[in-house]
Amino acid sequence: MQKRTLYIGNLAYTAVEEDLEQAFEVFGEIEDIKLMRDRETDRPRGFAFITFEKEAEAEAAMVMDGKEVAGRPLRVNRAKDKQNNKRPHSNSHNNHQANKTQHQQGNY
């Protein structure tokens, strides 16, 4: 992600984009707000990304870390590049199934 984009965490599940816009527009021109939602239920996931027009505006908005919006203290950080944020895939489900099978067969 760009240096103009901030991660906003610990959002109230009742928060809407307008809440974020009102809280952050004082720092500069907001280019985009993405309130993240669950793909299956469409319910808010409790975090968002805000992209400002200028890097300096995003930097200024970092002071919102810990400030309360919609009844909860926000966590504000620079957004990380999605490529650097991927977790390695694990086969924990498959490993669990294999261990369960071994246990059932008496193979310890």
Short mmCIF file of N, CA and C in Angstrom, two decimals:
data_model
loop_
_atom_site.label_atom_id
_atom_site.label_comp_id
_atom_site.label_asym_id
_atom_site.label_seq_id
_atom_site.Cartn_x
_atom_site.Cartn_y
_atom_site.Cartn_z
N MET A 1 0.84 -1.19 0.00
CA MET A 1 0.00 0.00 0.00
C MET A 1 0.88 1.24 0.00
N GLN A 2 0.26 2.31 -0.34
CA GLN A 2 0.99 3.56 -0.42
C GLN A 2 1.17 4.16 0.97
N LYS A 3 2.09 5.09 1.08
CA LYS A 3 2.33 5.76 2.35
C LYS A 3 1.19 6.69 2.72
N ARG A 4 0.26 6.86 1.81
CA ARG A 4 -0.89 7.73 2.07
C ARG A 4 -2.06 6.95 2.69
N THR A 5 -1.90 5.64 2.85
CA THR A 5 -2.98 4.79 3.34
C THR A 5 -2.72 4.37 4.78
N LEU A 6 -3.77 4.49 5.60
CA LEU A 6 -3.69 4.11 7.01
C LEU A 6 -4.62 2.93 7.28
N TYR A 7 -4.16 2.07 8.18
CA TYR A 7 -4.99 0.99 8.71
C TYR A 7 -5.68 1.55 9.95
N ILE A 8 -6.98 1.39 10.04
CA ILE A 8 -7.74 1.84 11.19
C ILE A 8 -8.37 0.60 11.82
N GLY A 9 -7.94 0.25 13.02
CA GLY A 9 -8.43 -0.95 13.67
C GLY A 9 -9.21 -0.66 14.93
N ASN A 10 -9.79 -1.70 15.50
CA ASN A 10 -10.60 -1.64 16.71
C ASN A 10 -11.85 -0.79 16.52
N LEU A 11 -12.39 -0.81 15.31
CA LEU A 11 -13.61 -0.06 15.03
C LEU A 11 -14.81 -0.75 15.66
N ALA A 12 -15.75 0.06 16.11
CA ALA A 12 -17.02 -0.49 16.56
C ALA A 12 -17.70 -1.14 15.36
N TYR A 13 -18.38 -2.24 15.57
CA TYR A 13 -19.05 -2.91 14.46
C TYR A 13 -20.22 -2.10 13.93
N THR A 14 -20.62 -1.09 14.68
CA THR A 14 -21.69 -0.19 14.24
C THR A 14 -21.16 0.99 13.44
N ALA A 15 -19.84 1.15 13.39
CA ALA A 15 -19.24 2.29 12.68
C ALA A 15 -19.52 2.20 11.19
N VAL A 16 -19.75 3.36 10.59
CA VAL A 16 -19.97 3.45 9.15
C VAL A 16 -18.93 4.39 8.56
N GLU A 17 -18.83 4.41 7.24
CA GLU A 17 -17.82 5.24 6.57
C GLU A 17 -17.92 6.71 6.97
N GLU A 18 -19.14 7.19 7.19
CA GLU A 18 -19.33 8.59 7.57
C GLU A 18 -18.67 8.90 8.91
N ASP A 19 -18.68 7.93 9.83
CA ASP A 19 -18.00 8.13 11.13
C ASP A 19 -16.52 8.37 10.92
N LEU A 20 -15.92 7.58 10.05
CA LEU A 20 -14.49 7.72 9.76
C LEU A 20 -14.21 9.02 9.02
N GLU A 21 -15.07 9.34 8.08
CA GLU A 21 -14.87 10.58 7.33
C GLU A 21 -14.91 11.79 8.26
N GLN A 22 -15.88 11.82 9.16
CA GLN A 22 -15.98 12.94 10.10
C GLN A 22 -14.77 13.02 11.02
N ALA A 23 -14.27 11.88 11.45
CA ALA A 23 -13.14 11.85 12.37
C ALA A 23 -11.82 12.23 11.70
N PHE A 24 -11.67 11.90 10.41
CA PHE A 24 -10.37 12.06 9.75
C PHE A 24 -10.29 13.19 8.73
N GLU A 25 -11.41 13.77 8.33
CA GLU A 25 -11.36 14.80 7.29
C GLU A 25 -10.64 16.06 7.74
N VAL A 26 -10.50 16.25 9.05
CA VAL A 26 -9.79 17.44 9.55
C VAL A 26 -8.30 17.40 9.21
N PHE A 27 -7.79 16.23 8.84
CA PHE A 27 -6.36 16.09 8.54
C PHE A 27 -6.03 16.30 7.07
N GLY A 28 -7.06 16.34 6.23
CA GLY A 28 -6.82 16.58 4.81
C GLY A 28 -7.85 15.90 3.94
N GLU A 29 -7.59 15.97 2.65
CA GLU A 29 -8.51 15.42 1.66
C GLU A 29 -8.43 13.89 1.65
N ILE A 30 -9.57 13.25 1.90
CA ILE A 30 -9.64 11.79 1.89
C ILE A 30 -9.97 11.33 0.48
N GLU A 31 -9.12 10.47 -0.04
CA GLU A 31 -9.32 9.92 -1.38
C GLU A 31 -10.25 8.72 -1.36
N ASP A 32 -10.12 7.87 -0.32
CA ASP A 32 -10.90 6.64 -0.28
C ASP A 32 -11.00 6.12 1.15
N ILE A 33 -12.15 5.53 1.46
CA ILE A 33 -12.35 4.83 2.73
C ILE A 33 -12.89 3.45 2.39
N LYS A 34 -12.21 2.43 2.90
CA LYS A 34 -12.66 1.05 2.69
C LYS A 34 -12.94 0.43 4.05
N LEU A 35 -14.20 0.29 4.38
CA LEU A 35 -14.62 -0.37 5.61
C LEU A 35 -14.74 -1.85 5.27
N MET A 36 -13.89 -2.65 5.86
CA MET A 36 -13.81 -4.06 5.49
C MET A 36 -14.99 -4.85 6.07
N ARG A 37 -15.56 -5.71 5.21
CA ARG A 37 -16.72 -6.51 5.59
C ARG A 37 -16.45 -7.99 5.32
N ASP A 38 -17.10 -8.83 6.07
CA ASP A 38 -17.02 -10.27 5.86
C ASP A 38 -17.67 -10.61 4.52
N ARG A 39 -17.01 -11.41 3.71
CA ARG A 39 -17.51 -11.75 2.37
C ARG A 39 -18.82 -12.52 2.42
N GLU A 40 -18.98 -13.37 3.41
CA GLU A 40 -20.16 -14.22 3.47
C GLU A 40 -21.34 -13.55 4.15
N THR A 41 -21.09 -12.84 5.24
CA THR A 41 -22.19 -12.25 6.02
C THR A 41 -22.40 -10.77 5.73
N ASP A 42 -21.43 -10.11 5.10
CA ASP A 42 -21.45 -8.67 4.83
C ASP A 42 -21.44 -7.84 6.11
N ARG A 43 -21.09 -8.46 7.23
CA ARG A 43 -20.98 -7.72 8.49
C ARG A 43 -19.61 -7.08 8.58
N PRO A 44 -19.52 -5.91 9.24
CA PRO A 44 -18.22 -5.24 9.41
C PRO A 44 -17.24 -6.13 10.15
N ARG A 45 -15.96 -6.04 9.76
CA ARG A 45 -14.91 -6.85 10.38
C ARG A 45 -14.15 -6.08 11.46
N GLY A 46 -14.47 -4.80 11.65
CA GLY A 46 -13.84 -4.04 12.73
C GLY A 46 -12.59 -3.29 12.33
N PHE A 47 -12.33 -3.19 11.02
CA PHE A 47 -11.19 -2.39 10.59
C PHE A 47 -11.46 -1.79 9.22
N ALA A 48 -10.65 -0.78 8.88
CA ALA A 48 -10.83 -0.07 7.62
C ALA A 48 -9.49 0.45 7.13
N PHE A 49 -9.48 0.93 5.90
CA PHE A 49 -8.31 1.59 5.32
C PHE A 49 -8.76 2.95 4.82
N ILE A 50 -7.99 3.97 5.15
CA ILE A 50 -8.26 5.33 4.68
C ILE A 50 -7.06 5.79 3.87
N THR A 51 -7.32 6.25 2.66
CA THR A 51 -6.26 6.79 1.80
C THR A 51 -6.46 8.29 1.67
N PHE A 52 -5.42 9.04 1.99
CA PHE A 52 -5.43 10.49 1.88
C PHE A 52 -4.83 10.91 0.55
N GLU A 53 -5.12 12.14 0.14
CA GLU A 53 -4.55 12.68 -1.10
C GLU A 53 -3.03 12.83 -0.99
N LYS A 54 -2.55 13.21 0.21
CA LYS A 54 -1.12 13.49 0.40
C LYS A 54 -0.57 12.68 1.57
N GLU A 55 0.69 12.32 1.45
CA GLU A 55 1.37 11.56 2.50
C GLU A 55 1.39 12.33 3.82
N ALA A 56 1.61 13.64 3.76
CA ALA A 56 1.67 14.47 4.97
C ALA A 56 0.34 14.46 5.72
N GLU A 57 -0.77 14.35 4.98
CA GLU A 57 -2.09 14.29 5.62
C GLU A 57 -2.25 12.97 6.39
N ALA A 58 -1.79 11.89 5.79
CA ALA A 58 -1.84 10.59 6.46
C ALA A 58 -0.97 10.61 7.71
N GLU A 59 0.20 11.22 7.59
CA GLU A 59 1.11 11.34 8.74
C GLU A 59 0.44 12.11 9.87
N ALA A 60 -0.23 13.21 9.54
CA ALA A 60 -0.90 14.02 10.55
C ALA A 60 -2.03 13.24 11.23
N ALA A 61 -2.71 12.38 10.48
CA ALA A 61 -3.83 11.61 11.01
C ALA A 61 -3.40 10.51 11.97
N MET A 62 -2.12 10.21 12.02
CA MET A 62 -1.62 9.18 12.94
C MET A 62 -1.90 9.54 14.40
N VAL A 63 -2.14 10.82 14.69
CA VAL A 63 -2.44 11.23 16.07
C VAL A 63 -3.78 10.67 16.55
N MET A 64 -4.56 10.11 15.64
CA MET A 64 -5.85 9.52 16.02
C MET A 64 -5.68 8.16 16.71
N ASP A 65 -4.48 7.63 16.73
CA ASP A 65 -4.23 6.36 17.42
C ASP A 65 -4.61 6.52 18.89
N GLY A 66 -5.53 5.68 19.35
CA GLY A 66 -5.98 5.73 20.73
C GLY A 66 -7.18 6.63 20.98
N LYS A 67 -7.53 7.46 20.00
CA LYS A 67 -8.69 8.35 20.15
C LYS A 67 -9.97 7.54 19.94
N GLU A 68 -11.02 7.96 20.61
CA GLU A 68 -12.28 7.23 20.57
C GLU A 68 -13.17 7.68 19.41
N VAL A 69 -13.66 6.71 18.66
CA VAL A 69 -14.64 6.96 17.60
C VAL A 69 -15.72 5.89 17.75
N ALA A 70 -16.97 6.32 17.76
CA ALA A 70 -18.11 5.41 17.91
C ALA A 70 -17.95 4.53 19.15
N GLY A 71 -17.39 5.11 20.21
CA GLY A 71 -17.30 4.42 21.49
C GLY A 71 -16.12 3.51 21.70
N ARG A 72 -15.16 3.46 20.76
CA ARG A 72 -14.00 2.57 20.92
C ARG A 72 -12.72 3.30 20.57
N PRO A 73 -11.63 3.01 21.30
CA PRO A 73 -10.34 3.63 20.96
C PRO A 73 -9.76 3.02 19.69
N LEU A 74 -9.42 3.87 18.75
CA LEU A 74 -8.90 3.41 17.46
C LEU A 74 -7.46 2.96 17.56
N ARG A 75 -7.08 2.07 16.67
CA ARG A 75 -5.68 1.70 16.44
C ARG A 75 -5.36 2.19 15.04
N VAL A 76 -4.44 3.13 14.94
CA VAL A 76 -4.10 3.72 13.65
C VAL A 76 -2.64 3.44 13.35
N ASN A 77 -2.39 2.82 12.21
CA ASN A 77 -1.03 2.50 11.75
C ASN A 77 -0.95 2.71 10.25
N ARG A 78 0.27 2.80 9.77
CA ARG A 78 0.47 2.80 8.32
C ARG A 78 0.01 1.44 7.80
N ALA A 79 -0.70 1.45 6.69
CA ALA A 79 -1.13 0.19 6.09
C ALA A 79 0.08 -0.52 5.52
N LYS A 80 0.11 -1.83 5.70
CA LYS A 80 1.21 -2.63 5.16
C LYS A 80 0.84 -3.13 3.79
N ASP A 81 1.85 -3.32 2.97
CA ASP A 81 1.65 -3.86 1.64
C ASP A 81 1.08 -5.26 1.76
N LYS A 82 0.03 -5.56 1.06
CA LYS A 82 -0.63 -6.85 1.15
C LYS A 82 0.33 -8.01 0.86
N GLN A 83 1.26 -7.83 -0.06
CA GLN A 83 2.22 -8.89 -0.40
C GLN A 83 3.10 -9.23 0.79
N ASN A 84 3.46 -8.25 1.60
CA ASN A 84 4.34 -8.48 2.75
C ASN A 84 3.56 -8.99 3.95
N ASN A 85 2.26 -9.01 3.86
CA ASN A 85 1.42 -9.33 5.00
C ASN A 85 0.81 -10.73 4.91
N LYS A 86 1.14 -11.47 3.86
CA LYS A 86 0.55 -12.80 3.69
C LYS A 86 1.15 -13.78 4.68
N ARG A 87 0.29 -14.58 5.26
CA ARG A 87 0.74 -15.64 6.16
C ARG A 87 1.01 -16.88 5.33
N PRO A 88 1.99 -17.66 5.71
CA PRO A 88 2.22 -18.90 4.97
C PRO A 88 1.03 -19.84 5.16
N HIS A 89 0.68 -20.53 4.09
CA HIS A 89 -0.42 -21.48 4.19
C HIS A 89 0.03 -22.67 5.02
N SER A 90 -0.87 -23.14 5.85
CA SER A 90 -0.52 -24.32 6.63
C SER A 90 -1.53 -25.41 6.35
N ASN A 91 -1.11 -26.60 6.54
CA ASN A 91 -1.99 -27.74 6.39
C ASN A 91 -2.41 -28.24 7.77
N SER A 92 -2.68 -27.32 8.68
CA SER A 92 -2.99 -27.73 10.04
C SER A 92 -4.22 -28.63 10.08
N HIS A 93 -5.19 -28.37 9.21
CA HIS A 93 -6.36 -29.23 9.18
C HIS A 93 -5.97 -30.64 8.74
N ASN A 94 -5.17 -30.72 7.69
CA ASN A 94 -4.72 -32.03 7.21
C ASN A 94 -3.85 -32.72 8.25
N ASN A 95 -2.96 -31.98 8.91
CA ASN A 95 -2.12 -32.56 9.95
C ASN A 95 -2.97 -33.06 11.10
N HIS A 96 -3.99 -32.29 11.46
CA HIS A 96 -4.87 -32.70 12.55
C HIS A 96 -5.59 -33.99 12.17
N GLN A 97 -6.07 -34.07 10.93
CA GLN A 97 -6.75 -35.29 10.48
C GLN A 97 -5.80 -36.48 10.52
N ALA A 98 -4.55 -36.30 10.08
CA ALA A 98 -3.58 -37.39 10.09
C ALA A 98 -3.29 -37.84 11.51
N ASN A 99 -3.11 -36.90 12.43
CA ASN A 99 -2.85 -37.24 13.83
C ASN A 99 -4.05 -37.97 14.43
N LYS A 100 -5.25 -37.53 14.09
CA LYS A 100 -6.46 -38.15 14.60
C LYS A 100 -6.55 -39.60 14.11
N THR A 101 -6.24 -39.80 12.83
CA THR A 101 -6.27 -41.15 12.25
C THR A 101 -5.24 -42.04 12.93
N GLN A 102 -4.02 -41.52 13.12
CA GLN A 102 -2.98 -42.30 13.78
C GLN A 102 -3.40 -42.67 15.20
N HIS A 103 -4.02 -41.72 15.90
CA HIS A 103 -4.45 -41.97 17.26
C HIS A 103 -5.52 -43.06 17.28
N GLN A 104 -6.46 -42.98 16.35
CA GLN A 104 -7.53 -43.96 16.30
C GLN A 104 -6.99 -45.35 15.97
N GLN A 105 -5.92 -45.41 15.19
CA GLN A 105 -5.34 -46.70 14.80
C GLN A 105 -4.33 -47.20 15.84
N GLY A 106 -4.06 -46.38 16.85
CA GLY A 106 -3.10 -46.77 17.86
C GLY A 106 -1.67 -46.51 17.45
N ASN A 107 -1.45 -45.72 16.40
CA ASN A 107 -0.09 -45.39 15.94
C ASN A 107 0.36 -44.11 16.63
N TYR A 108 1.14 -44.23 17.66
CA TYR A 108 1.58 -43.03 18.40
C TYR A 108 2.97 -42.69 18.02
#
